[in-house]
RNA sequence: GGUCCCAUCGUCUAAUGGUUAGACAUCACCCUUUCACGGUGGUAAUAUGGGUUCGAGUCCCGUUGGGAUCACCA
């Protein structure tokens, strides 16, 4: 499939670090673009100037680069204010945007009053009924207006790629505030203007945006833009069931630091909550080809960090040598020898160091290990060497099983567990092995 | 409270109205003279009450539970 006109966007607001929820949205967009042969753009939604920070923006880029979710185009909302104002002027002239003079406190009070009466806290549109004289009176009092988008009567319907047909009545929606008292724009309208201007064809985002979608569809229509396709992903929940705060703070940066592979995060997130098995994918391309919105369930999957870590280990065990080679200087032999016994890719360094660098051995049973040193055969060594040697040591010492193996492993590697000793021994070599068995640094 | 969405093993899901299936985790066994890796097998679920039907996980209504939204956040 290929369609040059397909374009999706990832539109994070730089008000926090890249976390698992964010990443999932970015990933699904990227995957969709890849699968359809379209483009993926990055849009920095920094309309909330108070909370937006350069630091967060940098972190988002860093995470995207690490995940290999590359983008071909970029935009920044704070740089497009003139365009938003131009569109807002037109909508005002058409009566789709109207001024309101309530203070945030008054609105809050009204919401509480409605809620207490068991009514939905929907704005009563009193701004719409204001006369010119009343507005002037407010201005004299020093009040500045904020602006709302007027929703038209009727049902708003769209066919969601994940949720199927969605219907919302405007009666259950508040006219969204789109321009603040200080003249700055809120998210809703700029997002729609950008989607139209940049030719966005598909919007993939979290389920928390479904009611926004209803209002935004009217905005698309009001400015004469083509309404894109929507896909609303069920929100991830935490282990405890609630959308935990931990999830928000579970950063990509932290996961990376803990040794979680980018492809583990991507594979896991792409398949969690779908009818497909969560399996390691080793390329985003392959993952993209497997994308199928119809396989996404509608209930909220639980995200468990421990499961991700476990999955990561499974993925690491089968990392292709080419991938490993590009990151660590090791031979294919070495990789084959240790791959089944590492938890994270960085453990490669540990085992490489154990085999090649100097190490202070831990001696548990000096009588045994000293004898082992004496019995060590001459090189060349291969995978058979260990078998003959340990057999000789067993006979000489009378030790067996764990009593035999554990002290040997500890002396040779300084570790309680690890790859099979028969593959490790030739890698360590006679020189080091003999010294270590004797308790000497080597 | 209004609106919308959801409910099957511990977890993620499957099942034209017709024997509840698979994957991950877990457990056991096998392989390893060790820890692991790997292989084989087992345990384990339709939230609840009605209705429709010869027959309901599936359709309808109620209950309970969970989530989203109703911001001068995005």
Coordinates of C-alpha atoms (C1' of nucleotides) in Angstrom, one line a residue:
Chain A
X1 CA 0.0 0.0 0.0
X2 CA 1.3 3.4 -0.8
X3 CA -0.4 6.8 -0.7
X4 CA 1.7 9.9 -0.8
X5 CA -1.1 12.0 0.5
X6 CA -1.4 10.2 3.8
X7 CA -0.1 12.3 6.7
X8 CA -0.3 11.9 10.4
X9 CA 1.0 13.9 13.3
X10 CA 2.3 13.5 16.8
X11 CA 1.3 16.6 18.7
X12 CA 2.7 16.6 22.2
X13 CA 2.5 19.5 24.5
X14 CA 5.9 20.1 26.0
X15 CA 4.6 20.2 29.5
X16 CA 6.2 17.0 30.7
X17 CA 8.6 14.2 29.8
X18 CA 7.8 11.6 27.2
X19 CA 6.0 8.8 29.0
X20 CA 4.4 5.5 28.1
X21 CA 1.1 6.9 27.2
X22 CA 2.6 9.6 24.9
X23 CA 4.9 7.1 23.3
X24 CA 2.0 4.8 22.5
X25 CA 0.2 7.6 20.7
X26 CA 3.4 8.6 18.8
X27 CA 4.0 5.0 17.9
X28 CA 0.6 4.2 16.5
X29 CA 0.7 7.4 14.4
X30 CA 4.2 6.5 13.1
X31 CA 3.2 2.9 12.4
X32 CA 0.1 4.0 10.5
X33 CA 2.1 6.4 8.3
X34 CA 4.7 3.7 7.6
X35 CA 2.1 1.2 6.8
X36 CA 0.2 3.5 4.4
X37 CA 3.3 4.9 2.9
X38 CA 2.5 8.3 4.3
X39 CA 4.3 11.0 6.3
X40 CA 4.7 11.5 10.0
X41 CA 5.0 15.0 11.3
X42 CA 6.0 16.4 14.7
X43 CA 3.9 19.3 16.0
X44 CA 4.8 21.0 19.2
X45 CA 1.6 22.0 20.8
X46 CA 2.9 24.8 23.0
X47 CA -0.1 26.9 23.3
X48 CA 0.1 26.7 27.1
X49 CA 3.1 29.0 27.4
X50 CA 3.0 28.9 31.2
X51 CA 3.6 25.1 31.4
X52 CA 5.6 24.6 28.2
X53 CA 9.3 24.2 28.7
X54 CA 12.2 23.8 26.3
X55 CA 13.6 21.1 28.5
X56 CA 10.5 18.9 27.9
X57 CA 10.6 19.6 24.2
X58 CA 14.2 18.4 24.0
X59 CA 13.3 15.3 26.0
X60 CA 10.5 14.5 23.7
X61 CA 12.8 14.8 20.6
X62 CA 15.4 12.7 22.4
X63 CA 12.9 10.0 23.1
X64 CA 11.5 10.0 19.6
X65 CA 15.0 9.8 18.1
X66 CA 16.0 6.9 20.4
X67 CA 12.8 5.1 19.6
X68 CA 13.6 5.7 15.9
X69 CA 10.2 7.3 15.3
X70 CA 11.6 9.7 12.8
X71 CA 9.6 12.7 11.4
X72 CA 9.8 14.4 8.1
X73 CA 8.2 17.7 9.0
X74 CA 7.9 19.9 12.0
X75 CA 5.7 22.8 13.2
X76 CA 5.3 24.8 16.4
X77 CA 2.0 26.3 17.4
X78 CA 3.5 29.3 19.2
X79 CA 4.9 30.4 15.8
X80 CA 1.6 30.3 14.1
X81 CA -0.4 32.8 16.1
X82 CA -1.1 35.1 13.3
X83 CA -2.6 32.4 11.2
X84 CA -4.9 31.4 14.1
X85 CA -6.0 35.0 14.5
X86 CA -6.8 35.3 10.9
X87 CA -9.0 32.2 11.1
X88 CA -10.6 33.4 14.3
X89 CA -11.5 36.7 12.7
X90 CA -13.3 34.9 10.0
X91 CA -15.2 32.7 12.4
X92 CA -16.1 35.7 14.5
X93 CA -17.5 37.4 11.5
X94 CA -19.6 34.3 10.9
X95 CA -20.8 34.3 14.4
X96 CA -19.1 31.0 15.3
X97 CA -17.0 32.7 17.9
X98 CA -18.4 34.8 20.7
X99 CA -17.1 36.8 23.6
X100 CA -17.8 35.9 27.2
X101 CA -17.0 37.9 30.3
X102 CA -17.3 35.5 33.2
X103 CA -14.3 35.2 35.4
X104 CA -12.8 31.7 36.1
X105 CA -14.2 31.9 39.6
X106 CA -17.7 32.6 38.3
X107 CA -17.5 29.7 35.9
X108 CA -16.3 27.4 38.6
X109 CA -19.1 28.5 40.8
X110 CA -21.7 27.9 38.1
X111 CA -20.3 24.5 37.4
X112 CA -20.5 23.5 41.1
X113 CA -24.0 24.8 41.3
X114 CA -25.1 22.7 38.3
X115 CA -23.3 19.6 39.6
X116 CA -25.0 20.0 43.0
X117 CA -28.4 20.1 41.3
X118 CA -27.5 16.9 39.5
X119 CA -27.2 18.7 36.2
X120 CA -24.3 18.4 33.7
X121 CA -22.0 21.4 34.1
X122 CA -22.5 22.8 30.7
X123 CA -21.9 26.4 29.9
X124 CA -25.3 28.3 29.6
X125 CA -24.2 30.5 26.7
X126 CA -25.0 33.7 28.6
X127 CA -22.2 35.3 26.7
X128 CA -24.2 34.9 23.5
X129 CA -27.1 36.9 25.0
X130 CA -25.0 39.9 26.0
X131 CA -26.1 43.2 24.5
X132 CA -23.5 45.7 23.2
X133 CA -24.3 47.9 26.2
X134 CA -23.7 45.1 28.7
X135 CA -20.4 44.3 27.0
X136 CA -19.3 47.9 27.2
X137 CA -20.2 47.9 30.9
X138 CA -18.1 44.9 31.5
X139 CA -15.2 46.5 29.6
X140 CA -15.6 49.7 31.8
X141 CA -15.3 47.5 34.9
X142 CA -12.0 46.4 33.5
X143 CA -13.1 42.9 32.4
X144 CA -11.5 41.4 29.3
X145 CA -13.4 38.9 27.2
X146 CA -12.5 35.3 26.5
X147 CA -14.0 33.6 23.5
X148 CA -15.9 30.5 22.9
X149 CA -16.7 28.5 19.8
X150 CA -20.4 28.2 19.2
X151 CA -21.5 24.6 18.6
X152 CA -24.3 24.1 16.1
X153 CA -27.4 22.2 17.0
X154 CA -27.6 18.6 16.0
X155 CA -25.9 15.3 16.3
X156 CA -22.2 15.0 15.4
X157 CA -21.3 11.6 13.9
X158 CA -18.1 10.1 12.8
X159 CA -16.8 6.6 12.1
X160 CA -13.9 5.9 14.4
X161 CA -11.3 3.5 13.2
X162 CA -11.3 1.9 16.6
X163 CA -14.6 2.7 18.2
X164 CA -16.9 2.4 15.2
X165 CA -19.7 4.9 14.8
X166 CA -19.7 7.6 17.4
X167 CA -22.5 10.0 18.0
X168 CA -22.7 13.1 20.2
X169 CA -25.4 15.6 20.7
X170 CA -24.3 19.2 21.0
X171 CA -26.7 19.4 24.0
X172 CA -24.2 17.5 26.1
X173 CA -21.3 19.6 25.2
X174 CA -20.1 23.0 26.4
X175 CA -19.1 25.6 23.8
X176 CA -15.3 25.3 24.2
X177 CA -13.3 28.3 25.2
X178 CA -10.8 28.8 22.4
X179 CA -9.2 32.2 23.2
X180 CA -8.1 33.1 26.7
X181 CA -8.7 36.5 28.4
X182 CA -5.1 37.4 27.6
X183 CA -5.7 36.8 23.9
X184 CA -3.7 33.5 23.7
X185 CA -5.2 30.4 22.0
X186 CA -6.2 27.2 23.7
X187 CA -5.6 23.9 22.1
X188 CA -8.8 23.2 20.2
X189 CA -8.9 25.6 17.3
X190 CA -5.1 25.8 16.6
X191 CA -5.1 22.0 16.4
X192 CA -7.8 22.0 13.8
X193 CA -6.3 24.8 11.8
X194 CA -3.0 23.0 11.8
X195 CA -4.5 19.7 10.8
X196 CA -6.2 21.5 7.8
X197 CA -3.1 23.5 6.9
X198 CA -0.7 20.6 7.0
X199 CA -3.1 18.2 5.3
X200 CA -3.4 15.7 8.2
X201 CA -5.5 12.8 7.0
X202 CA -5.6 10.6 10.1
X203 CA -5.7 11.5 13.8
X204 CA -4.7 8.8 16.2
X205 CA -4.9 9.7 19.8
X206 CA -6.2 8.7 23.2
X207 CA -9.8 8.0 24.1
X208 CA -9.7 11.1 26.4
X209 CA -10.1 13.1 23.2
X210 CA -13.4 11.7 22.0
X211 CA -15.6 14.5 23.2
X212 CA -13.1 17.0 21.8
X213 CA -13.5 15.3 18.5
X214 CA -17.2 16.1 18.4
X215 CA -16.5 19.8 18.9
X216 CA -13.5 19.8 16.6
X217 CA -15.5 18.2 13.7
X218 CA -17.7 21.3 13.8
X219 CA -14.5 23.4 13.7
X220 CA -13.2 21.6 10.7
X221 CA -16.5 22.2 9.0
X222 CA -16.7 25.8 10.1
X223 CA -13.3 26.6 8.5
X224 CA -14.1 24.6 5.4
X225 CA -11.5 22.0 6.0
X226 CA -11.6 18.3 5.2
X227 CA -12.4 16.3 8.4
X228 CA -9.7 13.7 8.9
X229 CA -10.3 10.1 9.9
X230 CA -10.1 9.5 13.7
X231 CA -8.9 6.6 15.7
X232 CA -9.2 6.8 19.5
X233 CA -7.2 4.3 21.4
X234 CA -8.4 3.0 24.7
X235 CA -6.4 4.5 27.5
X236 CA -3.8 2.4 29.3
X237 CA -4.5 1.8 33.0
X238 CA -2.1 1.0 35.7
X239 CA -1.7 -2.3 37.5
X240 CA -4.1 -1.3 40.2
X241 CA -6.9 -0.6 37.7
X242 CA -6.8 3.2 38.0
X243 CA -5.0 5.3 35.5
X244 CA -2.2 5.6 37.9
X245 CA 0.0 8.6 38.3
X246 CA 2.9 6.4 38.1
X247 CA 2.1 5.7 34.5
X248 CA 2.3 9.4 33.7
X249 CA 5.7 9.5 35.3
X250 CA 6.9 6.3 33.8
X251 CA 9.3 8.0 31.5
X252 CA 10.9 6.7 28.4
X253 CA 14.2 8.0 29.6
X254 CA 14.0 6.0 32.8
X255 CA 13.1 2.8 30.9
X256 CA 16.0 3.3 28.6
X257 CA 18.3 3.8 31.5
X258 CA 17.1 0.6 33.0
X259 CA 18.0 -1.3 29.9
X260 CA 14.7 -1.6 28.2
X261 CA 15.1 -1.7 24.4
X262 CA 13.4 0.7 22.2
X263 CA 12.0 -2.2 20.2
X264 CA 10.7 -3.8 23.4
X265 CA 8.7 -0.7 24.2
X266 CA 7.4 -0.4 20.7
X267 CA 6.5 -4.1 20.3
X268 CA 4.9 -4.2 23.7
X269 CA 2.9 -1.0 23.2
X270 CA 1.8 -1.9 19.7
X271 CA 0.3 -5.2 20.7
X272 CA -0.9 -4.6 24.2
X273 CA -4.7 -4.5 24.1
X274 CA -4.9 -6.1 20.7
X275 CA -6.0 -9.6 19.8
X276 CA -2.4 -10.3 18.6
X277 CA 0.2 -12.0 20.8
X278 CA 2.7 -9.6 22.3
X279 CA 5.9 -10.8 20.6
X280 CA 9.3 -9.4 20.0
X281 CA 9.6 -7.5 16.8
X282 CA 13.0 -6.5 15.7
X283 CA 12.2 -3.7 13.2
X284 CA 9.6 -1.0 13.2
X285 CA 9.0 -1.7 9.5
X286 CA 7.8 -5.2 10.4
X287 CA 5.7 -3.9 13.3
X288 CA 4.1 -1.4 10.9
X289 CA 3.1 -4.0 8.5
X290 CA 1.4 -5.9 11.2
X291 CA -0.7 -2.9 12.3
X292 CA -4.4 -3.4 12.2
X293 CA -6.8 -1.1 13.9
X294 CA -9.6 -3.7 13.7
X295 CA -7.6 -5.8 16.1
X296 CA -7.5 -3.2 18.8
X297 CA -9.9 -4.0 21.6
X298 CA -12.2 -1.4 23.2
X299 CA -11.5 -2.1 26.8
X300 CA -8.7 -0.5 28.6
X301 CA -5.6 -2.7 28.9
X302 CA -3.5 -2.7 32.0
X303 CA 0.1 -1.7 31.6
X304 CA 2.5 -3.4 33.9
X305 CA 6.1 -2.2 34.0
X306 CA 7.2 -5.6 35.4
X307 CA 5.7 -7.3 32.3
X308 CA 7.5 -4.9 30.0
X309 CA 10.8 -5.7 31.7
X310 CA 10.2 -9.4 31.4
X311 CA 9.2 -9.0 27.8
X312 CA 12.4 -7.0 27.2
X313 CA 14.5 -9.9 28.5
X314 CA 12.8 -12.2 26.1
X315 CA 13.5 -9.8 23.3
X316 CA 17.1 -9.3 24.2
X317 CA 17.7 -13.1 24.2
X318 CA 17.0 -13.2 20.5
X319 CA 18.5 -9.9 19.4
X320 CA 20.0 -10.4 16.0
X321 CA 23.8 -10.4 16.0
X322 CA 23.9 -7.5 13.5
X323 CA 22.0 -5.3 16.0
X324 CA 24.3 -6.3 18.8
X325 CA 27.4 -5.9 16.8
X326 CA 26.4 -2.3 16.0
X327 CA 26.4 -1.5 19.6
X328 CA 29.0 -3.7 21.2
X329 CA 32.3 -4.9 20.0
X330 CA 31.9 -8.7 20.3
X331 CA 32.2 -11.7 18.1
X332 CA 29.2 -13.7 17.0
X333 CA 30.6 -16.6 19.0
X334 CA 30.6 -14.6 22.1
X335 CA 27.1 -13.4 21.5
X336 CA 25.8 -17.0 21.0
X337 CA 27.6 -18.0 24.2
X338 CA 26.1 -15.4 26.4
X339 CA 22.8 -14.3 24.9
X340 CA 20.6 -16.7 26.8
X341 CA 21.8 -15.5 30.1
X342 CA 21.6 -11.7 30.1
X343 CA 18.7 -9.6 31.3
X344 CA 19.5 -6.4 29.4
X345 CA 21.7 -5.7 26.4
X346 CA 24.2 -3.9 28.6
X347 CA 25.0 -7.1 30.4
X348 CA 27.0 -7.9 27.3
X349 CA 29.6 -5.4 28.6
X350 CA 29.6 -7.2 32.0
X351 CA 30.4 -10.6 30.4
X352 CA 32.8 -9.2 28.0
X353 CA 34.7 -7.7 30.9
X354 CA 34.5 -10.9 32.9
X355 CA 36.1 -12.8 30.0
X356 CA 38.7 -10.2 29.0
X357 CA 39.4 -7.8 31.9
X358 CA 41.1 -8.3 35.2
X359 CA 38.9 -9.6 38.0
X360 CA 39.3 -10.4 41.6
X361 CA 38.0 -14.0 42.0
X362 CA 35.8 -15.0 44.9
X363 CA 37.0 -18.2 46.5
X364 CA 34.5 -20.3 48.3
X365 CA 36.3 -23.6 48.6
X366 CA 40.1 -23.0 48.1
X367 CA 41.0 -26.6 48.3
X368 CA 38.7 -27.4 45.4
X369 CA 39.6 -24.5 43.2
X370 CA 43.4 -24.9 43.8
X371 CA 43.1 -28.5 42.7
X372 CA 41.1 -27.3 39.7
X373 CA 44.0 -25.0 38.8
X374 CA 46.4 -27.9 38.9
X375 CA 44.2 -30.1 36.7
X376 CA 43.7 -27.5 34.0
X377 CA 44.7 -29.0 30.7
X378 CA 46.9 -27.3 28.1
X379 CA 45.4 -25.2 25.4
X380 CA 44.0 -25.1 22.8
X381 CA 40.6 -25.3 24.4
X382 CA 37.2 -25.8 23.0
X383 CA 33.7 -26.6 24.4
X384 CA 34.8 -30.1 25.3
X385 CA 37.5 -28.9 27.5
X386 CA 35.3 -28.1 30.4
X387 CA 33.7 -31.5 30.5
X388 CA 36.9 -33.4 30.7
X389 CA 38.4 -31.0 33.2
X390 CA 35.4 -30.9 35.6
X391 CA 35.2 -34.7 35.5
X392 CA 38.8 -34.9 36.6
X393 CA 38.1 -32.4 39.3
X394 CA 35.1 -34.2 40.5
X395 CA 37.1 -37.4 40.8
X396 CA 40.0 -35.7 42.5
X397 CA 37.8 -33.8 45.0
X398 CA 34.9 -36.1 45.6
X399 CA 32.6 -33.1 45.2
X400 CA 29.5 -33.1 43.2
X401 CA 26.7 -31.0 41.8
X402 CA 26.3 -27.6 43.2
X403 CA 29.2 -28.1 45.7
X404 CA 31.4 -28.6 42.7
X405 CA 30.0 -26.1 40.2
X406 CA 29.3 -23.1 42.4
X407 CA 32.8 -22.6 43.8
X408 CA 34.2 -23.1 40.3
X409 CA 31.8 -20.6 38.7
X410 CA 32.4 -18.1 41.5
X411 CA 36.2 -18.3 41.1
X412 CA 36.1 -18.2 37.4
X413 CA 33.6 -15.4 36.9
X414 CA 33.0 -13.8 40.3
X415 CA 29.3 -14.3 39.7
X416 CA 26.6 -16.7 41.1
X417 CA 25.0 -17.3 37.8
X418 CA 25.6 -16.8 34.1
X419 CA 26.1 -18.7 30.9
X420 CA 27.2 -22.3 30.7
X421 CA 30.7 -22.8 32.0
X422 CA 31.6 -25.0 29.1
X423 CA 31.2 -22.0 26.7
X424 CA 32.7 -19.5 29.2
X425 CA 35.9 -21.4 29.9
X426 CA 37.5 -21.2 26.5
X427 CA 36.5 -17.6 26.4
X428 CA 38.3 -16.8 29.6
X429 CA 41.4 -18.8 28.6
X430 CA 43.9 -20.8 30.5
X431 CA 46.0 -17.9 31.7
X432 CA 43.2 -16.2 33.6
X433 CA 41.4 -19.3 34.6
X434 CA 44.5 -20.7 36.4
X435 CA 45.1 -17.5 38.3
X436 CA 41.5 -17.0 39.2
X437 CA 41.2 -20.5 40.5
X438 CA 44.2 -19.9 42.7
X439 CA 42.5 -16.8 44.0
X440 CA 44.7 -14.3 42.1
X441 CA 43.6 -11.3 40.3
X442 CA 43.5 -11.9 36.6
Chain B
rG1 C1' -25.0 14.0 38.3
rG2 C1' -25.4 14.2 32.3
rU3 C1' -23.1 12.0 28.1
rC4 C1' -20.0 8.2 26.1
rC5 C1' -17.1 3.6 26.6
rC6 C1' -15.9 -1.0 28.9
rA7 C1' -16.6 -6.1 31.8
rU8 C1' -14.0 -14.1 29.6
rC9 C1' -7.9 -17.6 33.3
rG10 C1' -3.3 -13.3 37.4
rU11 C1' -2.5 -10.4 32.5
rC12 C1' -3.6 -9.4 26.9
rU13 C1' -7.1 -11.4 23.9
rA14 C1' -10.3 -15.5 20.7
rA15 C1' -15.0 -17.8 20.2
rU16 C1' -21.6 -16.8 12.2
rG17 C1' -26.6 -17.9 19.0
rG18 C1' -24.1 -24.4 19.2
rU19 C1' -17.8 -28.6 23.2
rU20 C1' -14.9 -21.3 26.3
rA21 C1' -9.5 -21.2 22.6
rG22 C1' -4.5 -19.2 22.4
rA23 C1' -0.4 -16.1 24.2
rC24 C1' 2.5 -14.1 28.5
rA25 C1' 3.1 -15.0 33.6
rU26 C1' 2.9 -19.1 37.2
rC27 C1' 3.6 -24.4 38.6
rA28 C1' 5.5 -29.4 37.4
rC29 C1' 8.6 -32.4 34.6
rC30 C1' 12.7 -33.1 30.9
rC31 C1' 17.6 -31.4 29.4
rU32 C1' 21.9 -29.5 31.8
rU33 C1' 26.6 -33.1 37.2
rU34 C1' 25.5 -25.7 39.0
rC35 C1' 22.4 -20.8 38.4
rA36 C1' 20.2 -20.0 34.0
rC37 C1' 18.7 -20.7 28.6
rG38 C1' 15.8 -24.2 26.1
rG39 C1' 11.9 -28.3 25.4
rU40 C1' 7.1 -30.7 27.2
rG41 C1' 2.8 -30.7 30.1
rG42 C1' -0.6 -28.9 34.0
rU43 C1' -3.5 -25.2 37.1
rA44 C1' -6.6 -21.2 35.9
rA45 C1' -11.9 -17.2 33.4
rU46 C1' -17.4 -15.8 30.9
rA47 C1' -19.0 -9.7 37.4
rU48 C1' -24.4 -10.2 38.8
rG49 C1' -30.0 -10.7 38.4
rG50 C1' -33.8 -11.2 34.9
rG51 C1' -35.7 -11.8 29.8
rU52 C1' -35.7 -13.9 24.5
rU53 C1' -34.3 -19.0 22.7
rC54 C1' -34.4 -26.0 21.9
rG55 C1' -29.7 -23.6 23.2
rA56 C1' -26.7 -17.2 25.6
rG57 C1' -19.8 -15.5 26.7
rU58 C1' -22.5 -13.8 22.4
rC59 C1' -29.0 -10.6 21.7
rC60 C1' -32.4 -7.3 25.2
rC61 C1' -33.3 -4.9 30.2
rG62 C1' -31.7 -4.0 35.1
rU63 C1' -27.7 -4.1 39.0
rU64 C1' -22.7 -3.8 40.4
rG65 C1' -17.9 -2.4 39.1
rG66 C1' -14.2 0.3 36.2
rG67 C1' -12.8 4.3 32.8
rA68 C1' -13.3 8.9 29.9
rU69 C1' -15.4 13.7 29.5
rC70 C1' -18.3 17.9 31.1
rA71 C1' -10.9 23.3 32.3
rC72 C1' -9.5 30.5 30.4
rC73 C1' -4.9 21.9 30.4
rA74 C1' -3.6 19.3 26.0

